[in-house]
PDB file of C-alpha atoms and ligand atoms in Angstrom:
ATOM      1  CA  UNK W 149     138.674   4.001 161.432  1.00  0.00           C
ATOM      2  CA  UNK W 150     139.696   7.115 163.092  1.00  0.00           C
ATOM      3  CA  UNK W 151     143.121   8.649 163.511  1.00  0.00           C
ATOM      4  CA  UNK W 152     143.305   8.519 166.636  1.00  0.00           C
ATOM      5  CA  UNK W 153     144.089   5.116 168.240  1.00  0.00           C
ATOM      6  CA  UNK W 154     145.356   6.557 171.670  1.00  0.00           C
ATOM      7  CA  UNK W 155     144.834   2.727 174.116  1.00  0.00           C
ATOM      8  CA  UNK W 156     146.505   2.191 177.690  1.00  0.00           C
ATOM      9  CA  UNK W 157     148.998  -0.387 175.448  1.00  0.00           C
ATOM     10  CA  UNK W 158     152.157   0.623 176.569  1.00  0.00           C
ATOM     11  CA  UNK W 159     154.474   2.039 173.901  1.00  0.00           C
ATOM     12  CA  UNK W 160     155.689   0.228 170.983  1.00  0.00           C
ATOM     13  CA  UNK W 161     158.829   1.957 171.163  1.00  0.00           C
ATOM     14  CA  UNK W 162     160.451   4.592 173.644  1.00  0.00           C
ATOM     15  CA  UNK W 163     163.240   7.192 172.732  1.00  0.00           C
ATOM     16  CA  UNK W 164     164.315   8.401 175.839  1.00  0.00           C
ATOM     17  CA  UNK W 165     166.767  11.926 175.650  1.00  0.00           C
ATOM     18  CA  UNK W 166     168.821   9.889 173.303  1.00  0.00           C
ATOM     19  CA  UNK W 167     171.470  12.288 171.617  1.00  0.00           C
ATOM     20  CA  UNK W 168     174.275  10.843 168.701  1.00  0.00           C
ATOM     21  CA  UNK W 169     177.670  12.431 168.688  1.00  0.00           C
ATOM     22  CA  UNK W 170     179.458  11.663 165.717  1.00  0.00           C
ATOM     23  CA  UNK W 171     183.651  11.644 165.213  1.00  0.00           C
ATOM     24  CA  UNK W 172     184.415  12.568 161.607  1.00  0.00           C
ATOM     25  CA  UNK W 173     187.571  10.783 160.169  1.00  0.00           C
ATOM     26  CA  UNK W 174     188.985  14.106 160.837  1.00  0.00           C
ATOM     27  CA  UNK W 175     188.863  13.374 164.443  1.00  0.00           C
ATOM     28  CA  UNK W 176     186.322  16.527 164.525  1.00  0.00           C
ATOM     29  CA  UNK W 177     183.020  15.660 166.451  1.00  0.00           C
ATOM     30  CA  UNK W 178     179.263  16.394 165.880  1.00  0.00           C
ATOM     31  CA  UNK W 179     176.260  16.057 167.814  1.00  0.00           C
ATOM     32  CA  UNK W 180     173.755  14.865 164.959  1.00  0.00           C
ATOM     33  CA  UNK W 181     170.943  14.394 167.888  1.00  0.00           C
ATOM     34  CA  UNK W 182     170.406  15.898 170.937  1.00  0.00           C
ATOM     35  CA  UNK W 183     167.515  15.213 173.994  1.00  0.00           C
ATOM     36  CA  UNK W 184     164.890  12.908 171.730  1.00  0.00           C
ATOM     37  CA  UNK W 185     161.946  11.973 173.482  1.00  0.00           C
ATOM     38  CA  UNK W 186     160.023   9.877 171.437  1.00  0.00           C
ATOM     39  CA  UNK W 187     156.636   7.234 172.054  1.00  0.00           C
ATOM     40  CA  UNK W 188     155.773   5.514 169.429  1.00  0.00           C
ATOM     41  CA  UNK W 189     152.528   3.620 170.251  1.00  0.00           C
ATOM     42  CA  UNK W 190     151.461   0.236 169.383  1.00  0.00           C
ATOM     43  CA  UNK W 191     149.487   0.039 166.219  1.00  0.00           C
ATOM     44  CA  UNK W 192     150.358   4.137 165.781  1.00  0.00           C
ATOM     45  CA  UNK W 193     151.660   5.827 162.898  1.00  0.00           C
ATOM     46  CA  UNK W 194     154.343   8.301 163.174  1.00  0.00           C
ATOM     47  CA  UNK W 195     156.177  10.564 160.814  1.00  0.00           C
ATOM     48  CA  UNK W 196     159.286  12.190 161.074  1.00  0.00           C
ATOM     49  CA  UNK W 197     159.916  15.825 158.939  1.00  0.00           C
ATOM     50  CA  UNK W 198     162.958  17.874 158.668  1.00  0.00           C
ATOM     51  CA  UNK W 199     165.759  19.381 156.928  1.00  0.00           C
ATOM     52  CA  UNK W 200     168.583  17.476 155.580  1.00  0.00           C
ATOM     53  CA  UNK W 201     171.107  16.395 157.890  1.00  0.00           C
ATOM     54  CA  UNK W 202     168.715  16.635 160.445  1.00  0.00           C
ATOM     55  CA  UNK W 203     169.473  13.476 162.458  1.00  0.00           C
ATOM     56  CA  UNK W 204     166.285  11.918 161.271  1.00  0.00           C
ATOM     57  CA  UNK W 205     168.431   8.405 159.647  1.00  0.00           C
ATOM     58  CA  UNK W 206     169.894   8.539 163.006  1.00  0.00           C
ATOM     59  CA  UNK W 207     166.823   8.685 164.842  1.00  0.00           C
ATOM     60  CA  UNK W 208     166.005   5.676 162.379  1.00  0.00           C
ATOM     61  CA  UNK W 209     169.265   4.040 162.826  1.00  0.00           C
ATOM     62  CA  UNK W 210     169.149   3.886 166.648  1.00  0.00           C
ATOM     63  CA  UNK W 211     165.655   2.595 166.884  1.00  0.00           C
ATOM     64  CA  UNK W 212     166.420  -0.203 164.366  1.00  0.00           C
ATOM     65  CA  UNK W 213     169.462  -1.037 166.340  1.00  0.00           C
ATOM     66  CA  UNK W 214     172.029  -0.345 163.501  1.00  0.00           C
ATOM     67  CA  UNK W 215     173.622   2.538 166.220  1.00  0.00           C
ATOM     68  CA  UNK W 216     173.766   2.663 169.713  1.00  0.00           C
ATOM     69  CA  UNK W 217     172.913   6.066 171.114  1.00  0.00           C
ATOM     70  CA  UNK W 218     175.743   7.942 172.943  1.00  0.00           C
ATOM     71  CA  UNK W 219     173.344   9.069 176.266  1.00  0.00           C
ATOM     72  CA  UNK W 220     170.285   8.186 176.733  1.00  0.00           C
ATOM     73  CA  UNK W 221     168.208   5.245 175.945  1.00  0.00           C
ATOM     74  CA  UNK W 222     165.723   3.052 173.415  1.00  0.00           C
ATOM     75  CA  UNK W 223     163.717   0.346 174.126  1.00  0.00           C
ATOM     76  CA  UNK W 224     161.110  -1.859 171.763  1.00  0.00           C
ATOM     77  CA  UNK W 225     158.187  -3.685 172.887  1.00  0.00           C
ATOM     78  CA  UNK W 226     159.614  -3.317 176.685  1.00  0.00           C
ATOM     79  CA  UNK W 227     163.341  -4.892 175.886  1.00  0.00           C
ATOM     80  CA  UNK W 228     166.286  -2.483 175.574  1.00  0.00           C
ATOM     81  CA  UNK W 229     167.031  -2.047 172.058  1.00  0.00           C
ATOM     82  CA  UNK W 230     171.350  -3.486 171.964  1.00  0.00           C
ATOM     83  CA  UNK W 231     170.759  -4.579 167.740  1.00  0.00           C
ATOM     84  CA  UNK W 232     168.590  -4.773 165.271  1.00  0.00           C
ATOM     85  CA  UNK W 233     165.528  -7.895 165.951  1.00  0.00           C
ATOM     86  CA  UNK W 234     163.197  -9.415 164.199  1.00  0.00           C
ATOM     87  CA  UNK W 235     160.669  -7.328 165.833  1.00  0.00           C
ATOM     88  CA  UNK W 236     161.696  -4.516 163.805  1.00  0.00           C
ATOM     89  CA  UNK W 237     161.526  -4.132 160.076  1.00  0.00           C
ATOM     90  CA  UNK W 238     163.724  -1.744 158.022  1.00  0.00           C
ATOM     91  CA  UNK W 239     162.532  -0.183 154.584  1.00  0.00           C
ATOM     92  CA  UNK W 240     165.476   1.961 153.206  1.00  0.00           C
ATOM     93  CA  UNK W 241     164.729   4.699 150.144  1.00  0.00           C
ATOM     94  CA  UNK W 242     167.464   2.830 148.042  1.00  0.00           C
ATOM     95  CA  UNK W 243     165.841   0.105 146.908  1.00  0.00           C
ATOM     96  CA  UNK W 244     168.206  -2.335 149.144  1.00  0.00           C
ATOM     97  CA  UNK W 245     167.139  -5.921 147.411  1.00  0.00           C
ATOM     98  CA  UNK W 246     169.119  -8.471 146.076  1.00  0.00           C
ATOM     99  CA  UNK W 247     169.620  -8.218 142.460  1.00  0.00           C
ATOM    100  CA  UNK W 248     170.966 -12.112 142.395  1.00  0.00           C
ATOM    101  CA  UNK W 249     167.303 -12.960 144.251  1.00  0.00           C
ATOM    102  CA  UNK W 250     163.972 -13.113 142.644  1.00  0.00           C
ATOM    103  CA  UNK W 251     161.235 -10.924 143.910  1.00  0.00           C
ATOM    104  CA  UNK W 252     160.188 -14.230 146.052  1.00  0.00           C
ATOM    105  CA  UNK W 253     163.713 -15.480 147.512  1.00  0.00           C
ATOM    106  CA  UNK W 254     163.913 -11.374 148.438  1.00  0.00           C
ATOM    107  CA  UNK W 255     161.191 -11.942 150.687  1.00  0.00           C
ATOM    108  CA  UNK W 256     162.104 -15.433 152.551  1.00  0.00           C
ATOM    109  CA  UNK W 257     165.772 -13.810 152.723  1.00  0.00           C
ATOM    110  CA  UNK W 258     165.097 -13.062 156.481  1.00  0.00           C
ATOM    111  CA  UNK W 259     163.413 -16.216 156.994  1.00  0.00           C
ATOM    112  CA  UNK W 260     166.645 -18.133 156.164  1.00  0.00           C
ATOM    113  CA  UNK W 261     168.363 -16.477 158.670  1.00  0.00           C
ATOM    114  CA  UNK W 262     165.765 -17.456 160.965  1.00  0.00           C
ATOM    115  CA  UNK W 263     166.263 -21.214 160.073  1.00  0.00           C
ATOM    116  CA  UNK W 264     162.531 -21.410 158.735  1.00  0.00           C
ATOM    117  CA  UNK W 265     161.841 -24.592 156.725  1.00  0.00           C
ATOM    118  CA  UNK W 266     162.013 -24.450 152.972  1.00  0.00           C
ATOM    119  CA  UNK W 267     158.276 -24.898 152.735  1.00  0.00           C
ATOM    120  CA  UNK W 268     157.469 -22.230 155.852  1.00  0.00           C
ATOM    121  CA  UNK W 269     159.414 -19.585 153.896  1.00  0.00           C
ATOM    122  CA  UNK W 270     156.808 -20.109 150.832  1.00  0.00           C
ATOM    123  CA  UNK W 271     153.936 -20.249 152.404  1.00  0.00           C
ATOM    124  CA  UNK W 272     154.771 -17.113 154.144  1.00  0.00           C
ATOM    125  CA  UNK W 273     156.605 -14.864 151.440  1.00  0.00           C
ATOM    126  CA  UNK W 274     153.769 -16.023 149.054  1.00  0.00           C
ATOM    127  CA  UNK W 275     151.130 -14.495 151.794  1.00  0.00           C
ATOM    128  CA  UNK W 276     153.248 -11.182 151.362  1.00  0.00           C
ATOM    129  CA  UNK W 277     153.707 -11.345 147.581  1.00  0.00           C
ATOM    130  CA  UNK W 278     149.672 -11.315 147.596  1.00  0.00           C
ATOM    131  CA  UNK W 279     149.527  -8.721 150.583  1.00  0.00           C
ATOM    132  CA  UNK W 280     151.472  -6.238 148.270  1.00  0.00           C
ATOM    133  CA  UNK W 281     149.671  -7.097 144.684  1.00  0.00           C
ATOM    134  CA  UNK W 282     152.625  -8.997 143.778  1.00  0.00           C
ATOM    135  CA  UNK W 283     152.030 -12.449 143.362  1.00  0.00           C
ATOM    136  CA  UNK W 284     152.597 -12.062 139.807  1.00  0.00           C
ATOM    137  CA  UNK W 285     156.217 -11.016 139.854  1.00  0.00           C
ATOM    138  CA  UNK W 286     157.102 -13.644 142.557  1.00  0.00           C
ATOM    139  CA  UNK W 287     159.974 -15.270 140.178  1.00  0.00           C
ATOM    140  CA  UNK W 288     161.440 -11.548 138.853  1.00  0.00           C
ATOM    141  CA  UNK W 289     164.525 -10.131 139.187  1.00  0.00           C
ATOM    142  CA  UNK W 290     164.554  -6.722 141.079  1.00  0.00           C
ATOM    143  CA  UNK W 291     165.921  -5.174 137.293  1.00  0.00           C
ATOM    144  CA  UNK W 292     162.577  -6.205 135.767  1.00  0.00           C
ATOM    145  CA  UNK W 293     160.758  -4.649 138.746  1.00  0.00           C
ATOM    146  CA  UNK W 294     160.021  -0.992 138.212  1.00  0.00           C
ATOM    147  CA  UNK W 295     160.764   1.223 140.921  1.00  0.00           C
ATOM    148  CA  UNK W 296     157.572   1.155 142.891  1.00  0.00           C
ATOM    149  CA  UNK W 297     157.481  -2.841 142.540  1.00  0.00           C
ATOM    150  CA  UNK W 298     160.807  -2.853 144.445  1.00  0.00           C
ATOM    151  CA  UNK W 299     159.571  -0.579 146.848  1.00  0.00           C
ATOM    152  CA  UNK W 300     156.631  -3.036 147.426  1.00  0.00           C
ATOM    153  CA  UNK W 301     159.065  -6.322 147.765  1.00  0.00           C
ATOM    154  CA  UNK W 302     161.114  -4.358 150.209  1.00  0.00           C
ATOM    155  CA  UNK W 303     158.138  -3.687 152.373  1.00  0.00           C
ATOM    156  CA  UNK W 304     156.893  -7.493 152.106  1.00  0.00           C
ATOM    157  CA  UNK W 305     160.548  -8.494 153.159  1.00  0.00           C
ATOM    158  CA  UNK W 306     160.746  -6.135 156.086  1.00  0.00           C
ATOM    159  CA  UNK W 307     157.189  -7.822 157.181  1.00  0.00           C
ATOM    160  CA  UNK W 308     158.383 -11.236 156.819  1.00  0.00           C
ATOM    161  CA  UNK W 309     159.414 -11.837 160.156  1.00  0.00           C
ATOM    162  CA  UNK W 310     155.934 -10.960 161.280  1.00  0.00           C
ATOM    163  CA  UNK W 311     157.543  -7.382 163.057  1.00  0.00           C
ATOM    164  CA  UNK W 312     155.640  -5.263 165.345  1.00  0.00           C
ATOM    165  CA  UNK W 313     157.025  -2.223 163.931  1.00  0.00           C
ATOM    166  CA  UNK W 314     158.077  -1.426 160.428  1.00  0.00           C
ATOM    167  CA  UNK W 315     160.661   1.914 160.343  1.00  0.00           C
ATOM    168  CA  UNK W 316     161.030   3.557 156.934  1.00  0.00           C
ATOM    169  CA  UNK W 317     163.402   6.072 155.875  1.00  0.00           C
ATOM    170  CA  UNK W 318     162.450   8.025 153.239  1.00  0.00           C
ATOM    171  CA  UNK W 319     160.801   5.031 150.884  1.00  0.00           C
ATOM    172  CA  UNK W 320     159.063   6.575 148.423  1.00  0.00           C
ATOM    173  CA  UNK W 321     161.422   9.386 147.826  1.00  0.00           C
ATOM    174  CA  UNK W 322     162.859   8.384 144.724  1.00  0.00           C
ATOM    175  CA  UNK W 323     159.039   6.990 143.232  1.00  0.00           C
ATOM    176  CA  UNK W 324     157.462   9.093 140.608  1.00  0.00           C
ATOM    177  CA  UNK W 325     154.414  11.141 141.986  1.00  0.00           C
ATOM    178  CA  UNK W 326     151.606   9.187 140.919  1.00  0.00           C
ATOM    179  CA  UNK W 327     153.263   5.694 141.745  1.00  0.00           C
ATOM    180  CA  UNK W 328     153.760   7.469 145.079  1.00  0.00           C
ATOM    181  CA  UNK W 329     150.346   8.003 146.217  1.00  0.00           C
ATOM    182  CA  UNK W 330     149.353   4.344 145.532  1.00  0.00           C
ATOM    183  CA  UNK W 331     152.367   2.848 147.768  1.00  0.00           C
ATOM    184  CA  UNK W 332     151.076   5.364 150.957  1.00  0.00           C
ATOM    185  CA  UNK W 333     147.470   3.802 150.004  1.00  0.00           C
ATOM    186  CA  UNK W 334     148.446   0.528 150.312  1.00  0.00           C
ATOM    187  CA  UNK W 335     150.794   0.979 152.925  1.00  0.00           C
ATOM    188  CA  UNK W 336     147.940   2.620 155.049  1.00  0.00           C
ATOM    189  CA  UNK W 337     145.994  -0.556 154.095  1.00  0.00           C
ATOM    190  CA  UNK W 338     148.555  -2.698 155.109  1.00  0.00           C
ATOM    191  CA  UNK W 339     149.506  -1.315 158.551  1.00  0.00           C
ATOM    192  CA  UNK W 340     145.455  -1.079 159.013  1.00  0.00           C
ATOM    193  CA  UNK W 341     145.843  -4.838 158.196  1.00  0.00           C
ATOM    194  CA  UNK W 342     148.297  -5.843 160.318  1.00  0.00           C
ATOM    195  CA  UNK W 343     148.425  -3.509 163.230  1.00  0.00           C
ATOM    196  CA  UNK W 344     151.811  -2.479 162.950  1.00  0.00           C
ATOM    197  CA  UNK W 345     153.323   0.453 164.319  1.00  0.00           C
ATOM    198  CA  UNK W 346     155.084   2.476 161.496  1.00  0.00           C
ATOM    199  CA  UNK W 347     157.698   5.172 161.847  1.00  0.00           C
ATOM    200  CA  UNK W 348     158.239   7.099 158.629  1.00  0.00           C
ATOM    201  CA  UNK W 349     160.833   9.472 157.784  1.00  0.00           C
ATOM    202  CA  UNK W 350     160.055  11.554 154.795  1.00  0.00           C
ATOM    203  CA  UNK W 351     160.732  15.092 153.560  1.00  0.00           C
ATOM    204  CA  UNK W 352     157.995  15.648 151.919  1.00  0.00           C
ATOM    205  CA  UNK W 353     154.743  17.569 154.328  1.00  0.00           C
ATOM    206  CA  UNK W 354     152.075  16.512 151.882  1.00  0.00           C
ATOM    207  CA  UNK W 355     153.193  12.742 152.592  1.00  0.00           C
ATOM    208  CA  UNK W 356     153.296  13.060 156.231  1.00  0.00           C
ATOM    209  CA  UNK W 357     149.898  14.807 156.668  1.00  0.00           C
ATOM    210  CA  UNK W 358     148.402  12.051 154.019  1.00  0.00           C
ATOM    211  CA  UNK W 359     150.092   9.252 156.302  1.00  0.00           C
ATOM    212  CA  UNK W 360     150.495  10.269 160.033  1.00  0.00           C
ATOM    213  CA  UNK W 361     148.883  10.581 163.220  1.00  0.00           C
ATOM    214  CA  UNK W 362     150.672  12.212 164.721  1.00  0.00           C
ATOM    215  CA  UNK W 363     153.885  14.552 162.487  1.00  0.00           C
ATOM    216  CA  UNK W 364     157.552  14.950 164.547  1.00  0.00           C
ATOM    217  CA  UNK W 365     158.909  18.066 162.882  1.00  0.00           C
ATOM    218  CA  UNK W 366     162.575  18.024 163.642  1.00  0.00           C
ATOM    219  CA  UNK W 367     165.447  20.922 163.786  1.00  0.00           C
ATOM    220  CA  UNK W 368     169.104  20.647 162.542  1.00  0.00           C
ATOM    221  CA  UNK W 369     172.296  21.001 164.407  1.00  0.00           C
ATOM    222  CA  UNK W 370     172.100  19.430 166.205  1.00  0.00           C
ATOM    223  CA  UNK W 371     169.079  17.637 165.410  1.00  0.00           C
ATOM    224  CA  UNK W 372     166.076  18.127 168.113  1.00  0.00           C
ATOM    225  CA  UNK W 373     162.264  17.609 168.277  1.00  0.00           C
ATOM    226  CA  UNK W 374     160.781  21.327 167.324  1.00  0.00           C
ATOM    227  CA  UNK W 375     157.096  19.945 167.420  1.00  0.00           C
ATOM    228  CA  UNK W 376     154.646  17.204 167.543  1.00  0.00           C
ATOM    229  CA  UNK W 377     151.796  18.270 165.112  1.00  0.00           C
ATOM    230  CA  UNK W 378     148.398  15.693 166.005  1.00  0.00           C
ATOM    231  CA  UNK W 379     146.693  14.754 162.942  1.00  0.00           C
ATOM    232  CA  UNK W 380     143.260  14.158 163.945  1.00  0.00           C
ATOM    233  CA  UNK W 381     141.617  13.261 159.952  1.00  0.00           C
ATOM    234  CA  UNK W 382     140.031  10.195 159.685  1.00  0.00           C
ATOM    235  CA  UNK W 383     141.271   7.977 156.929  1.00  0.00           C
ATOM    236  CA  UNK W 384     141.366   7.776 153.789  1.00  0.00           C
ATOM    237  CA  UNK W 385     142.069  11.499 153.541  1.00  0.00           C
ATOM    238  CA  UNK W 386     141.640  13.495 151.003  1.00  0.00           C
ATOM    239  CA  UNK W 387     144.240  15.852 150.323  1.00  0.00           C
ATOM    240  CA  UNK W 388     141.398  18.361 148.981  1.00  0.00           C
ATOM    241  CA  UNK W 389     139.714  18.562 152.859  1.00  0.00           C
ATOM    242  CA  UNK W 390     140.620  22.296 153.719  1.00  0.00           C
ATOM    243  CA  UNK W 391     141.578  20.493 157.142  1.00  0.00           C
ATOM    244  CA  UNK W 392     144.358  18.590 155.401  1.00  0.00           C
ATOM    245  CA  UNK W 393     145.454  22.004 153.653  1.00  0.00           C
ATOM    246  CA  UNK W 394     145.303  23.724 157.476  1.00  0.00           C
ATOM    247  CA  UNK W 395     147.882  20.954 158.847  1.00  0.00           C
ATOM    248  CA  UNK W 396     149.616  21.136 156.000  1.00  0.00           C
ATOM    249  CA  UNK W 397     150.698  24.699 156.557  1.00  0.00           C
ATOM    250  CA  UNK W 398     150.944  24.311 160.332  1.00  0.00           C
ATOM    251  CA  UNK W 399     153.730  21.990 159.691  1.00  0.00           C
ATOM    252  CA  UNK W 400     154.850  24.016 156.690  1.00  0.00           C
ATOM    253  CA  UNK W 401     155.281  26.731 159.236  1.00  0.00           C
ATOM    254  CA  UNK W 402     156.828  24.791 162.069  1.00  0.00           C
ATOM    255  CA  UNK W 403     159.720  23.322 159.229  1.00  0.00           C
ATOM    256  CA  UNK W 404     160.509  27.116 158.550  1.00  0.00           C
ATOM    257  CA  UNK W 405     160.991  28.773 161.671  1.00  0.00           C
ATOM    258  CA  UNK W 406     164.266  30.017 161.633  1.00  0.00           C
ATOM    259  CA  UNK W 407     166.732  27.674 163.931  1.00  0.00           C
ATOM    260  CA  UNK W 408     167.804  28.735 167.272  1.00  0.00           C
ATOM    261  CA  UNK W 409     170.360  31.821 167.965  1.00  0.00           C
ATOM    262  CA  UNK W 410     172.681  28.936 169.709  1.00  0.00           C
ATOM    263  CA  UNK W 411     172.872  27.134 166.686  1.00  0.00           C
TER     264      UNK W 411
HETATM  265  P1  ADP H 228     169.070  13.120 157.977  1.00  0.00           P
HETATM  266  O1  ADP H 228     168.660  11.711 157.806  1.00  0.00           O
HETATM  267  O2  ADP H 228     168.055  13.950 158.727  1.00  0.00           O
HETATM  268  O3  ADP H 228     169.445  13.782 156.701  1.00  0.00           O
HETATM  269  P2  ADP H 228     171.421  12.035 159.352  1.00  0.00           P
HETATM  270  O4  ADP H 228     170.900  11.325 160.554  1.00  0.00           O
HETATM  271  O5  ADP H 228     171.787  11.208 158.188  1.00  0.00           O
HETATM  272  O6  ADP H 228     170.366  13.171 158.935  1.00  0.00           O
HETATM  273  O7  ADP H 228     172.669  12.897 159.766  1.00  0.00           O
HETATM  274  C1  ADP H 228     172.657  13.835 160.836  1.00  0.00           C
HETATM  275  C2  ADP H 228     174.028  14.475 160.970  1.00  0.00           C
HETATM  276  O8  ADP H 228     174.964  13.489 161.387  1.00  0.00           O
HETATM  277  C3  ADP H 228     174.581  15.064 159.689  1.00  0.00           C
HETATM  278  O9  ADP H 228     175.306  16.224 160.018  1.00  0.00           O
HETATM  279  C4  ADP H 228     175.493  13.976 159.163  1.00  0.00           C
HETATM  280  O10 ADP H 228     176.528  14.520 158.397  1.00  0.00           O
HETATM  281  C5  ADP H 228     176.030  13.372 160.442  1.00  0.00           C
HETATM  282  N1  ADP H 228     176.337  11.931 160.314  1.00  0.00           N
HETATM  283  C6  ADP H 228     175.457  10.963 159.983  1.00  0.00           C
HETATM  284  N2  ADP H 228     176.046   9.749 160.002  1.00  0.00           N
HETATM  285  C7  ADP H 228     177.329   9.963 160.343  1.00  0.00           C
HETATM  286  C8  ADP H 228     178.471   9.101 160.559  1.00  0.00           C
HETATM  287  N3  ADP H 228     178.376   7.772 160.409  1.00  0.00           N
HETATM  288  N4  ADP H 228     179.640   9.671 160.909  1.00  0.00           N
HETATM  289  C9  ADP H 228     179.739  11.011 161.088  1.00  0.00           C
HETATM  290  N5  ADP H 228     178.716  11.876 160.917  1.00  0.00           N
HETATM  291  C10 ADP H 228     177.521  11.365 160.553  1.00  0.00           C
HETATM  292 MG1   MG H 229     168.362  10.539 156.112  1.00  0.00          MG
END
């Protein structure tokens, strides 16, 4: 396939000039996010890049429906985003699974909620275990997963509840190198699979040019869109292709411009 999978679909998500201001206990108050525009189309790929403290968890937060945005607005698959829905699966980089829960019973967790039948649950969180090379480790406990194996059973539980869009912040941060590059494999497989849209916070410009179509690089304080980098490489990339090493520094670049004077 190529990268780009530009359709008349209208957008998966919208950010509209959201902005996040923040009170500290201290009373003392922060704008984390200012003016975010932000399409995320359906079946796209998006990455998010920037420095620490950046707003990007925010960004993440809002569109998951964990925050509310102080202006502006954010809607998902045409509704007005008020919480977080089933439409929209949440990867965290802390491996956020239930140590009391076998790899399988991590899976059907959100399919409880949902009042799914005993036997519904299996069928489907056995579907994921085999989506994500798992099926092997379906009656483990997360401490006799190694990290990347979590990593994979929190995907297959965000994807449970069959969501359009799966948001990730910062998953594969804490994953040793090599691990790393065979999650964003099969996580490229996987969204090519399913057709889900996939916004994907990372900090790290060799994992957003292997990943993305399109790159948001992001400024701090308060946290803004700098640039939208288009990466036009069909998949699988290599990360060899001098093309990949061009993009790479054109984001490289963008991330290092000094910020703005107002700051
Ligand atoms: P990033 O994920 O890019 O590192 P965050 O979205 O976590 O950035 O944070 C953006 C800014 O907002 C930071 O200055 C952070 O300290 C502040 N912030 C984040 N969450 C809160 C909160 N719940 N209360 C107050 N300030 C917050
Ligand atoms: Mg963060």
């Amino acid at each position: 396939m190529t990268a780009s999978m530009k359709s008349a679909a209208p957008p998966s998500v919208s950010v509209r000039d959201a902005s996040k201001l923040y009170a500290s206990s201290g009373g003392e108050l922060n704008w984390a996010m200012t003016g975010v525009d932000l399409d995320i189309g359906q079946g796209e790929f998006v990455c998010a890049i920037g420095p620490s403290g950046c707003g990007k968890t925010t960004l993440l937060n809002m569109i998951a429906g964990f925050i509310q945005p102080t202006t502006g607005t954010v809607t998902a698959g045409g509704q007005r985003v008020s919480g977080p829905g089933a439409d929209r699966g949440v990867v965290f980089q802390e491996y956020a699974l239930f140590p009391w829960l076998t790899a399988r019973k991590n899976i059907e967790f959100g399919l409880k909620m949902q009042g799914l039948d005993a036997a519904t649950r299996r069928r489907r969180a056995d579907e994921l275990l085999v989506l994500t090379g798992l099926s092997h480790a379906a009656t483990r406990f997360p401490f006799e997963l190694s990290g990347g194996m979590r990593q994979r059973i929190a995907v297959a539980r965000a994807l449970a509840t069959q969501p359009q869009v799966l948001l990730m912040d910062e998953p594969f941060a804490a994953i040793d190198a090599l691990t790393r590059t065979s999650l964003q494999r099969e996580l490229l497989r996987i969204w090519q699979e399913l057709k889900l849209s996939v916004f994907f916070i990372t900090h790290n410009i060799e994992e957003a040019v292997f990943l993305a179509q399109r790159v948001v690089v992001m400024s701090a304080h308060p946290g803004r869109i700098r640039e939208i980098v288009d990466i036009d490489l069909p998949y699988p990339r290599d990360r060899a292709d001098p093309a990949f090493g061009e993009l790479y520094a054109r984001i490289g670049a963008a991330f290092a411009q000094p910020e703005e004077a107002s700051a």
